[in-house]
């Protein structure tokens, strides 16, 4: 069957929904490429790899934060929104990066972190200076709980817990009040109820767009509207604080705030800009509202339902087994729920998730086969796919030597609370941390088999390099026709060239099968069948439609696939013409 000819990069001016056929590549700068030998990746390192990204074929680069920051949470604690941290380079370097991406037909999306700032941001320093400060109300300040001694356990204004362990409230002795921080104590939450806060954020966003940035991935953006009551919420068994999110996830004014943001920042600009909302706890019904084009809020959501399926009891520190039927039910619900209005992001990994080939694939004997299968199944859903750096090489989780080898504040705080406050065995805590911790995704990109995987010319990277870089690296894959890199490149090409992938309908098949993932996509006279074996054992496939066994194989990870039955970790996509 002939594949229609489409331009590799959609024309946003002609199609405001250009992102439907686009693919986004996420760069975590400190782990991507180090140009100056200090052991930390930087902007010039990224600039040196632009030809690699162009060869992969991606349309958009999402850049994790490079703003000025004390680096308490690796840049997600911002002290100056309008400058680049010297650790990563300069504004001139960023301008050069934008120019280099645009010259290659790619866009740059910046990470917008406006639920919170750093406690070293001038806004917070002024807010903290006095109860009478004009910016006191720019953050969430509250007195101690009545009848409790300020600064002691239980005196916090409510029982909310931080995502990084401990209370979500930090006591300020100078003023005798607490400030809210849903994340690190050095990341105080902005008070979006204050219109001055919102206008300051919009001014900053406009400043970046004027500089040539093509949009924003908005960090935990559905947390910006809190219930002003700040009431206690339920505490789950085995926890010291409440992690029930009803007080701040998709709060009462969230749609109002996002619609105002659209009016103040995006309404009169190039329709080719991209807005992505990272939204923990968002539902399909919420997502329809957030991404319905007629509501003027966001282009797509970045949701977490599927990547929470192996969290035992709702906690990543109690890792469990992902059941394929649960994954299919989740993906199927999102595909169905957004089929008429709205749009979703498709992803396996990012800087907050472990490596997918280690998580739900086989990072041993079948590493390349399972990496390709996982990629094929994901990218052929309806939605915009995201590739996290190194995923296109089949990079794996890291076996860290001990807690001292970790760098992530979430890991370090959890270990301290679990072994101290909860009195758990340190060995067992380390075992529970290993599968799903964020440092797995933050080891340096493996460029070649040389020292430090070609990531840095220095001797000490900021975090250890995975020793399997000798076998898994870009230099080995970019020119190898059967590599994981080549497979990702082909998937991206097909999304650009086949309208059925971006716009076709979706039908889940075999929903109760615990090993085979199967679905069809159809648009006009073109129909695709997608099959993936999520196991290391051969799997029979009976779809009740023998015609599919004779259909052309559009893409697969085996050299030939004579029938529908699947080998270990096999992926196959077949295409056929049907009556329109």
Coordinates of C-alpha atoms in Angstrom, one line a residue:
X1 CA 0.0 0.0 0.0
X2 CA 1.4 3.4 -0.9
X3 CA 2.1 5.8 2.0
X4 CA 0.8 9.3 1.3
X5 CA 3.6 12.0 1.0
X6 CA 3.5 14.6 3.7
X7 CA 6.0 17.2 4.8
X8 CA 8.2 16.0 7.7
X9 CA 7.4 19.1 9.7
X10 CA 3.8 20.4 9.7
X11 CA 3.0 24.0 8.8
X12 CA 1.6 25.6 11.9
X13 CA 0.4 28.7 10.0
X14 CA -1.8 26.4 7.8
X15 CA -2.9 24.0 10.6
X16 CA -3.4 25.2 14.2
X17 CA -3.6 21.5 15.2
X18 CA -0.1 20.8 13.8
X19 CA 1.0 19.2 17.0
X20 CA -1.2 16.1 16.3
X21 CA 1.4 14.9 13.8
X22 CA 4.4 16.1 15.8
X23 CA 6.8 14.3 18.1
X24 CA 8.4 16.0 21.2
X25 CA 11.8 15.2 22.5
X26 CA 12.6 16.1 26.1
X27 CA 16.1 17.2 27.1
X28 CA 17.1 17.2 30.8
X29 CA 20.0 19.6 30.3
X30 CA 22.3 18.5 33.1
X31 CA 22.4 15.0 31.8
X32 CA 22.3 15.5 28.1
X33 CA 25.8 16.7 26.9
X34 CA 28.5 18.6 28.7
X35 CA 30.6 21.0 26.6
X36 CA 33.0 22.4 29.1
X37 CA 34.1 19.4 31.2
X38 CA 32.6 20.4 34.5
X39 CA 30.5 17.2 34.7
X40 CA 27.2 19.0 34.1
X41 CA 25.3 19.1 30.8
X42 CA 24.8 22.6 29.3
X43 CA 23.3 24.6 26.5
X44 CA 26.4 24.4 24.3
X45 CA 26.3 20.7 24.7
X46 CA 22.8 20.6 23.4
X47 CA 23.8 22.9 20.5
X48 CA 26.5 20.4 19.5
X49 CA 23.9 17.6 19.2
X50 CA 21.3 19.4 17.0
X51 CA 22.2 17.4 14.0
X52 CA 21.5 14.2 16.0
X53 CA 18.0 15.5 16.9
X54 CA 17.4 16.5 13.3
X55 CA 18.4 13.0 12.1
X56 CA 16.0 11.5 14.6
X57 CA 13.3 13.6 13.0
X58 CA 11.6 15.2 16.1
X59 CA 9.6 18.4 15.7
X60 CA 9.8 20.0 19.2
X61 CA 12.4 20.0 21.9
X62 CA 11.1 20.4 25.4
X63 CA 13.9 21.8 27.6
X64 CA 13.8 21.2 31.4
X65 CA 14.6 24.3 33.4
X66 CA 17.8 26.2 32.7
X67 CA 16.8 29.4 34.6
X68 CA 18.9 30.8 37.4
X69 CA 18.4 28.5 40.4
X70 CA 20.1 27.3 43.6
X71 CA 19.6 23.8 42.1
X72 CA 17.8 22.4 45.2
X73 CA 15.6 20.5 42.8
X74 CA 17.8 20.5 39.8
X75 CA 16.5 23.8 38.4
X76 CA 12.8 23.4 39.3
X77 CA 13.4 25.9 42.0
X78 CA 13.8 29.2 40.1
X79 CA 15.3 32.3 41.5
X80 CA 15.2 34.4 38.3
X81 CA 12.8 33.6 35.5
X82 CA 14.5 35.9 33.0
X83 CA 18.1 34.6 33.0
X84 CA 20.0 31.5 32.4
X85 CA 21.9 29.8 35.2
X86 CA 25.7 30.0 34.6
X87 CA 25.8 26.3 35.2
X88 CA 24.1 25.9 31.8
X89 CA 25.4 28.9 29.9
X90 CA 24.0 32.3 29.0
X91 CA 21.0 33.9 27.3
X92 CA 23.2 34.2 24.2
X93 CA 23.6 30.4 24.2
X94 CA 19.9 30.0 24.5
X95 CA 19.4 32.4 21.6
X96 CA 21.8 30.3 19.5
X97 CA 20.0 27.2 20.5
X98 CA 16.6 28.6 19.4
X99 CA 18.2 29.8 16.1
X100 CA 19.8 26.4 15.5
X101 CA 16.5 24.5 16.2
X102 CA 14.5 26.9 14.0
X103 CA 17.0 26.5 11.1
X104 CA 16.4 22.7 11.3
X105 CA 12.6 23.0 11.4
X106 CA 12.2 22.3 15.1
X107 CA 10.6 24.3 17.9
X108 CA 11.8 25.0 21.5
X109 CA 9.4 24.6 24.4
X110 CA 10.5 25.8 27.8
X111 CA 9.6 24.4 31.1
X112 CA 7.2 26.9 32.9
X113 CA 7.5 26.4 36.7
X114 CA 5.0 28.8 38.2
X115 CA 3.2 26.8 40.9
X116 CA 6.3 27.8 43.1
X117 CA 9.5 29.7 43.0
X118 CA 12.8 29.3 44.8
X119 CA 12.9 30.7 48.3
X120 CA 15.9 32.7 46.9
X121 CA 13.7 34.5 44.3
X122 CA 13.4 38.2 45.1
X123 CA 9.6 37.9 45.2
X124 CA 9.8 35.5 48.1
X125 CA 12.7 37.3 49.8
X126 CA 10.5 40.4 49.9
X127 CA 7.4 38.4 50.9
X128 CA 9.4 36.9 53.8
X129 CA 10.9 40.2 55.0
X130 CA 7.8 41.3 56.9
X131 CA 4.1 40.6 57.5
X132 CA 3.5 44.1 56.1
X133 CA 5.5 43.5 52.9
X134 CA 3.6 44.4 49.7
X135 CA 4.4 41.0 48.4
X136 CA 3.5 39.0 51.6
X137 CA 0.3 37.8 49.9
X138 CA 2.2 36.6 46.8
X139 CA 2.7 33.3 48.7
X140 CA 0.6 31.2 51.1
X141 CA 1.4 32.3 54.7
X142 CA -0.6 31.1 57.6
X143 CA -0.4 31.2 61.4
X144 CA 0.2 28.0 63.5
X145 CA -2.7 25.7 64.3
X146 CA -4.6 27.2 67.3
X147 CA -3.5 25.8 70.6
X148 CA -0.2 24.4 69.3
X149 CA 3.3 25.7 70.0
X150 CA 4.6 27.4 66.8
X151 CA 7.4 25.4 65.1
X152 CA 6.5 22.0 66.8
X153 CA 5.1 18.9 65.1
X154 CA 1.4 19.3 64.7
X155 CA 1.4 23.1 64.8
X156 CA 1.4 23.3 61.0
X157 CA -1.7 25.1 59.5
X158 CA -2.9 21.8 58.0
X159 CA -1.8 18.2 57.6
X160 CA -0.7 18.3 54.0
X161 CA 2.5 16.5 53.1
X162 CA 5.2 17.6 50.7
X163 CA 5.8 15.5 47.6
X164 CA 9.4 15.4 48.8
X165 CA 8.5 14.0 52.3
X166 CA 7.7 15.8 55.5
X167 CA 5.1 18.5 56.0
X168 CA 4.1 20.9 53.2
X169 CA 4.6 23.8 55.7
X170 CA 7.8 25.5 56.8
X171 CA 7.9 27.6 59.9
X172 CA 9.5 31.0 59.7
X173 CA 10.7 32.1 63.1
X174 CA 11.1 35.8 62.2
X175 CA 7.4 36.2 61.5
X176 CA 6.0 33.4 63.5
X177 CA 4.1 32.0 60.5
X178 CA 4.3 29.1 58.1
X179 CA 4.6 29.1 54.3
X180 CA 3.2 26.4 52.0
X181 CA 5.5 24.3 49.8
X182 CA 4.0 21.3 48.1
X183 CA 7.5 20.3 47.1
X184 CA 10.9 21.2 48.7
X185 CA 10.9 23.7 51.6
X186 CA 13.0 25.8 49.2
X187 CA 10.1 25.9 46.7
X188 CA 7.4 28.1 48.3
X189 CA 4.0 28.0 46.4
X190 CA 2.9 31.1 44.7
X191 CA -0.5 32.5 45.6
X192 CA -2.4 32.7 42.3
X193 CA -5.4 34.2 44.1
X194 CA -3.4 37.4 44.0
X195 CA -3.9 39.1 40.6
X196 CA -0.4 40.8 40.8
X197 CA 1.2 37.3 40.9
X198 CA -0.7 36.3 37.7
X199 CA 0.2 39.4 35.9
X200 CA 3.9 39.0 36.8
X201 CA 3.8 35.5 35.5
X202 CA 2.1 36.5 32.2
X203 CA 4.7 39.3 31.7
X204 CA 7.5 36.8 32.1
X205 CA 5.9 34.4 29.6
X206 CA 5.4 37.1 27.0
X207 CA 9.1 38.1 27.5
X208 CA 10.2 34.6 26.6
X209 CA 7.8 34.3 23.6
X210 CA 9.1 37.7 22.3
X211 CA 12.6 36.1 22.5
X212 CA 11.6 33.3 20.1
X213 CA 10.5 30.5 22.4
X214 CA 7.7 28.4 20.8
X215 CA 5.6 27.6 23.9
X216 CA 5.7 26.1 27.4
X217 CA 5.4 22.7 29.1
X218 CA 3.7 23.9 32.3
X219 CA 4.9 22.1 35.5
X220 CA 2.1 20.9 37.8
X221 CA 0.0 23.6 36.4
X222 CA -3.3 22.2 37.8
X223 CA -1.9 22.9 41.3
X224 CA -2.0 26.7 40.9
X225 CA -5.5 27.0 42.2
X226 CA -5.8 26.0 45.8
X227 CA -9.0 25.8 47.9
X228 CA -8.5 28.9 50.1
X229 CA -9.8 27.1 53.1
X230 CA -6.6 25.0 53.1
X231 CA -8.5 22.3 55.1
X232 CA -7.0 19.1 56.5
X233 CA -7.4 16.1 54.1
X234 CA -7.3 12.3 54.9
X235 CA -4.0 10.6 55.8
X236 CA -3.4 7.1 54.4
X237 CA -2.1 4.3 56.5
X238 CA 1.6 4.3 56.9
X239 CA 2.1 8.0 56.2
X240 CA 2.9 10.8 58.5
X241 CA 1.2 13.5 56.5
X242 CA -1.7 13.7 54.0
X243 CA -1.0 13.2 50.3
X244 CA -4.7 13.5 49.4
X245 CA -4.7 16.2 46.6
X246 CA -8.3 17.4 46.8
X247 CA -7.2 20.7 48.3
X248 CA -5.0 21.8 45.4
X249 CA -5.4 19.5 42.3
X250 CA -7.7 21.2 39.8
X251 CA -8.8 23.7 42.3
X252 CA -11.9 26.0 42.1
X253 CA -10.4 28.7 39.8
X254 CA -8.1 26.6 37.6
X255 CA -10.1 27.0 34.4
X256 CA -10.4 30.7 35.1
X257 CA -6.7 31.1 35.5
X258 CA -5.8 29.2 32.4
X259 CA -8.3 31.1 30.3
X260 CA -6.9 34.3 31.6
X261 CA -3.4 33.1 30.7
X262 CA -4.5 32.4 27.2
X263 CA -6.0 35.9 26.8
X264 CA -3.0 37.6 28.3
X265 CA -0.3 35.6 26.6
X266 CA -1.4 33.5 23.6
X267 CA -4.6 34.9 22.1
X268 CA -3.0 37.3 19.7
X269 CA 0.1 35.3 18.8
X270 CA 1.3 32.7 16.2
X271 CA -1.1 29.7 16.3
X272 CA 2.1 27.5 16.0
X273 CA 2.9 28.0 19.7
X274 CA 2.5 24.9 22.0
X275 CA 1.0 24.7 25.5
X276 CA 1.3 21.5 27.5
X277 CA -0.1 21.1 31.0
X278 CA 1.5 18.6 33.3
X279 CA -1.4 17.6 35.5
X280 CA -1.1 15.0 38.3
X281 CA -4.5 13.5 39.3
X282 CA -6.3 14.9 36.2
X283 CA -9.2 12.8 34.9
X284 CA -10.3 12.2 31.4
X285 CA -13.3 14.4 32.0
X286 CA -11.0 17.2 33.3
X287 CA -8.7 16.8 30.3
X288 CA -11.6 17.4 27.8
X289 CA -12.3 20.7 29.5
X290 CA -8.6 21.7 29.6
X291 CA -7.9 20.9 26.0
X292 CA -11.2 21.6 24.1
X293 CA -10.0 24.2 21.5
X294 CA -13.1 26.2 22.0
X295 CA -12.4 26.8 25.7
X296 CA -8.9 28.4 25.0
X297 CA -6.9 26.8 27.8
X298 CA -4.3 24.3 26.7
X299 CA -3.3 22.3 23.6
X300 CA -2.8 19.0 25.5
X301 CA -2.5 17.5 29.0
X302 CA 0.4 15.4 30.4
X303 CA -1.3 13.0 32.7
X304 CA -0.1 10.3 35.0
X305 CA -2.8 7.6 35.2
X306 CA -0.9 4.9 33.3
X307 CA 2.5 5.5 35.0
X308 CA 0.9 5.0 38.4
X309 CA -0.3 1.5 37.6
X310 CA 2.7 -0.2 39.3
X311 CA 2.5 2.0 42.5
X312 CA 1.5 -0.4 45.3
X313 CA -1.1 1.3 47.5
X314 CA -0.7 4.5 45.6
X315 CA 3.0 4.9 46.5
X316 CA 6.0 4.6 44.1
X317 CA 8.0 3.4 47.1
X318 CA 5.9 0.3 47.2
X319 CA 6.5 -0.9 43.7
X320 CA 4.1 -3.5 42.3
X321 CA 3.4 -5.3 39.0
X322 CA 1.7 -3.6 36.2
X323 CA -1.1 -5.7 34.7
X324 CA -1.4 -5.3 31.0
X325 CA -5.2 -5.4 31.2
X326 CA -5.0 -2.3 33.5
X327 CA -2.8 -0.5 31.0
X328 CA -5.1 -1.2 28.2
X329 CA -8.1 -0.1 30.2
X330 CA -6.4 3.2 31.1
X331 CA -5.1 4.0 27.6
X332 CA -8.5 2.9 26.1
X333 CA -10.4 5.2 28.4
X334 CA -8.2 8.2 27.4
X335 CA -8.4 7.3 23.7
X336 CA -12.2 7.1 23.9
X337 CA -12.7 10.1 26.1
X338 CA -10.7 12.5 23.9
X339 CA -11.8 11.1 20.5
X340 CA -14.1 14.0 19.7
X341 CA -12.7 17.0 21.7
X342 CA -9.3 17.5 23.3
X343 CA -5.8 16.0 23.1
X344 CA -3.5 13.9 25.1
X345 CA 0.3 13.5 25.5
X346 CA 1.7 10.0 24.9
X347 CA 4.8 9.0 26.9
X348 CA 6.6 6.2 28.7
X349 CA 9.4 8.2 30.3
X350 CA 10.6 11.6 31.4
X351 CA 12.9 13.1 34.0
X352 CA 10.5 11.9 36.8
X353 CA 10.0 8.3 35.6
X354 CA 12.3 5.3 35.4
X355 CA 13.6 3.9 32.1
X356 CA 10.6 2.1 30.4
X357 CA 12.6 -0.8 29.0
X358 CA 13.6 -1.7 32.6
X359 CA 10.2 -1.0 34.0
X360 CA 7.8 -2.8 31.6
X361 CA 10.1 -4.3 29.1
X362 CA 13.1 -6.7 29.3
X363 CA 16.4 -4.9 29.8
X364 CA 18.4 -8.2 29.5
X365 CA 18.2 -10.6 26.6
X366 CA 15.3 -8.9 24.8
X367 CA 16.3 -5.3 25.5
X368 CA 16.3 -4.1 21.9
X369 CA 13.2 -6.0 20.9
X370 CA 11.2 -4.8 24.0
X371 CA 12.4 -1.2 23.6
X372 CA 11.1 -1.3 20.0
X373 CA 7.8 -2.9 20.9
X374 CA 7.1 -0.4 23.7
X375 CA 7.9 2.4 21.3
X376 CA 5.7 1.1 18.5
X377 CA 2.7 0.5 20.7
X378 CA 2.9 4.0 22.3
X379 CA 3.5 6.0 19.2
X380 CA 0.7 4.5 17.2
X381 CA -2.0 5.7 19.6
X382 CA -3.8 8.9 19.1
X383 CA -2.0 11.8 20.8
X384 CA 1.3 13.5 20.7
X385 CA 4.3 11.2 21.5
X386 CA 7.1 12.3 23.7
X387 CA 10.6 10.8 23.6
X388 CA 12.7 11.2 26.7
X389 CA 16.5 11.6 26.0
X390 CA 18.2 8.1 25.7
X391 CA 14.8 6.3 25.3
X392 CA 15.5 6.2 21.6
X393 CA 18.7 4.2 22.4
X394 CA 17.0 1.8 24.8
X395 CA 18.8 3.1 27.8
X396 CA 18.1 1.2 31.1
X397 CA 17.7 1.8 34.8
X398 CA 20.9 2.2 36.9
X399 CA 22.0 -0.1 39.7
X400 CA 23.1 2.5 42.2
X401 CA 25.7 1.4 44.7
X402 CA 23.9 2.9 47.7
X403 CA 22.1 6.0 49.0
X404 CA 25.3 8.1 48.6
X405 CA 25.2 7.5 44.8
X406 CA 21.8 9.1 44.5
X407 CA 21.3 12.8 43.8
X408 CA 17.5 13.3 43.7
X409 CA 16.1 15.3 46.6
X410 CA 12.9 13.1 46.5
X411 CA 15.0 10.0 47.0
X412 CA 17.2 11.4 49.7
X413 CA 14.3 12.9 51.7
X414 CA 12.3 9.7 51.5
X415 CA 15.2 7.6 52.6
X416 CA 15.8 9.9 55.6
X417 CA 12.1 9.9 56.6
X418 CA 11.6 6.2 56.0
X419 CA 14.7 5.1 58.0
X420 CA 14.4 7.8 60.6
X421 CA 10.8 8.9 61.2
X422 CA 9.3 5.5 60.2
X423 CA 12.1 3.4 61.5
X424 CA 12.3 1.1 58.4
X425 CA 15.2 -1.1 57.6
X426 CA 17.7 0.8 55.4
X427 CA 18.4 -2.2 53.1
X428 CA 14.7 -2.7 52.5
X429 CA 14.2 1.0 51.8
X430 CA 17.0 0.9 49.2
X431 CA 15.4 -2.1 47.6
X432 CA 12.0 -0.3 47.4
X433 CA 13.6 2.8 46.0
X434 CA 15.5 1.1 43.2
X435 CA 12.8 0.4 40.5
X436 CA 11.0 3.7 40.2
X437 CA 13.3 6.4 41.5
X438 CA 13.9 9.5 39.4
X439 CA 17.7 9.1 39.3
X440 CA 17.2 6.2 36.9
X441 CA 16.3 8.6 34.2
X442 CA 18.9 11.2 35.1
X443 CA 22.1 9.2 34.4
X444 CA 24.0 10.8 31.5
X445 CA 23.0 10.2 27.9
X446 CA 25.3 7.5 26.5
X447 CA 26.9 8.9 23.4
X448 CA 29.7 6.5 22.8
X449 CA 31.7 3.7 24.4
X450 CA 34.5 6.0 25.6
X451 CA 35.2 7.5 29.0
X452 CA 32.0 8.7 30.7
X453 CA 30.0 7.6 27.7
X454 CA 31.1 10.7 25.8
X455 CA 28.9 12.8 28.0
X456 CA 31.8 14.9 29.4
X457 CA 35.5 15.4 28.9
X458 CA 35.8 15.9 32.7
X459 CA 36.5 13.1 35.1
X460 CA 33.5 13.4 37.4
X461 CA 30.0 13.6 36.0
X462 CA 27.4 15.1 38.4
X463 CA 25.8 11.6 38.6
X464 CA 27.3 8.3 37.8
X465 CA 27.3 7.0 34.2
X466 CA 25.6 3.6 33.6
X467 CA 28.4 1.1 33.0
X468 CA 26.4 -0.5 30.2
X469 CA 27.3 2.5 28.0
X470 CA 29.9 0.3 26.4
X471 CA 27.1 -1.7 24.8
X472 CA 24.3 0.9 24.7
X473 CA 25.3 4.2 23.0
X474 CA 24.4 6.5 20.1
X475 CA 27.6 5.9 18.2
X476 CA 26.7 2.3 17.8
X477 CA 23.1 2.9 16.7
X478 CA 22.8 6.0 14.5
X479 CA 24.1 4.2 11.4
X480 CA 22.8 0.7 12.2
X481 CA 19.6 -0.1 10.3
X482 CA 18.2 -2.5 12.9
X483 CA 18.9 -0.3 16.0
X484 CA 16.5 1.1 18.5
X485 CA 17.4 4.6 17.2
X486 CA 16.5 3.6 13.6
X487 CA 13.2 2.2 14.8
X488 CA 12.2 5.4 16.6
X489 CA 13.2 7.3 13.5
X490 CA 10.9 5.2 11.4
X491 CA 8.0 5.7 13.9
X492 CA 8.4 9.4 13.7
X493 CA 8.5 9.4 9.9
X494 CA 5.3 7.4 9.8
X495 CA 3.5 9.8 12.1
X496 CA 4.5 12.7 9.8
X497 CA 3.4 10.9 6.6
X498 CA 0.4 8.8 7.6
X499 CA -2.7 10.9 8.5
X500 CA -4.4 7.8 10.0
X501 CA -1.8 7.9 12.9
X502 CA -2.6 11.5 13.8
X503 CA -6.3 11.6 13.1
X504 CA -7.6 8.1 12.8
X505 CA -10.2 6.6 15.2
X506 CA -9.1 4.0 17.8
X507 CA -10.5 0.6 18.6
X508 CA -9.0 -1.6 21.4
X509 CA -8.9 -5.3 20.7
X510 CA -8.3 -8.2 23.0
X511 CA -8.9 -6.1 26.2
X512 CA -8.7 -9.1 28.5
X513 CA -5.5 -10.5 27.1
X514 CA -2.7 -10.3 29.7
X515 CA 0.2 -10.5 27.2
X516 CA -0.9 -9.1 23.8
X517 CA -1.7 -5.4 23.2
X518 CA -3.8 -5.0 20.1
X519 CA -5.7 -2.1 18.5
X520 CA -6.7 -0.7 15.2
X521 CA -6.6 2.8 13.8
X522 CA -8.8 3.9 10.9
X523 CA -9.2 7.0 8.7
X524 CA -11.1 7.0 5.5
X525 CA -9.9 4.1 3.4
X526 CA -6.8 3.3 5.5
X527 CA -6.7 0.9 8.5
X528 CA -3.8 0.0 10.7
X529 CA -3.5 -3.0 13.1
X530 CA -1.0 -2.7 15.9
X531 CA 0.2 -5.7 17.9
X532 CA 2.6 -5.9 20.8
X533 CA 3.7 -8.8 22.9
X534 CA 4.4 -7.7 26.4
X535 CA 6.1 -11.0 27.4
X536 CA 9.2 -13.1 26.7
X537 CA 7.0 -16.0 25.5
X538 CA 5.5 -16.6 22.1
X539 CA 1.8 -15.6 22.0
X540 CA -1.0 -16.8 19.7
X541 CA -3.2 -14.0 18.3
X542 CA -6.8 -14.6 17.1
X543 CA -8.6 -11.5 16.1
X544 CA -11.5 -13.3 14.3
X545 CA -10.4 -11.5 11.1
X546 CA -8.1 -13.7 8.9
X547 CA -7.7 -10.9 6.4
X548 CA -5.2 -9.2 8.8
X549 CA -2.8 -12.1 8.4
X550 CA -2.5 -11.2 4.7
X551 CA -2.2 -7.5 5.2
X552 CA 1.1 -5.7 4.5
X553 CA 3.5 -5.3 7.4
X554 CA 4.2 -1.6 7.7
X555 CA 6.6 -1.8 10.5
X556 CA 7.9 -4.6 12.8
X557 CA 10.8 -5.5 15.1
X558 CA 11.3 -9.0 13.6
X559 CA 12.8 -9.5 10.1
X560 CA 9.6 -11.1 8.9
X561 CA 6.2 -11.8 10.4
X562 CA 4.3 -14.4 8.3
X563 CA 1.2 -14.5 10.5
X564 CA -0.4 -12.8 13.4
X565 CA 1.1 -14.9 16.1
X566 CA 3.8 -13.1 18.0
X567 CA 7.3 -14.0 19.1
X568 CA 8.9 -12.8 22.4
X569 CA 8.5 -9.0 22.7
X570 CA 7.4 -8.8 19.1
X571 CA 5.8 -5.7 17.6
X572 CA 4.0 -5.6 14.2
X573 CA 1.9 -2.9 12.5
X574 CA -0.1 -4.0 9.5
X575 CA -1.8 -1.7 7.0
X576 CA -4.7 -2.3 4.6
X577 CA -7.2 -0.5 2.4
X578 CA -10.8 -0.6 3.4
X579 CA -14.1 0.7 2.1
X580 CA -14.4 4.3 3.1

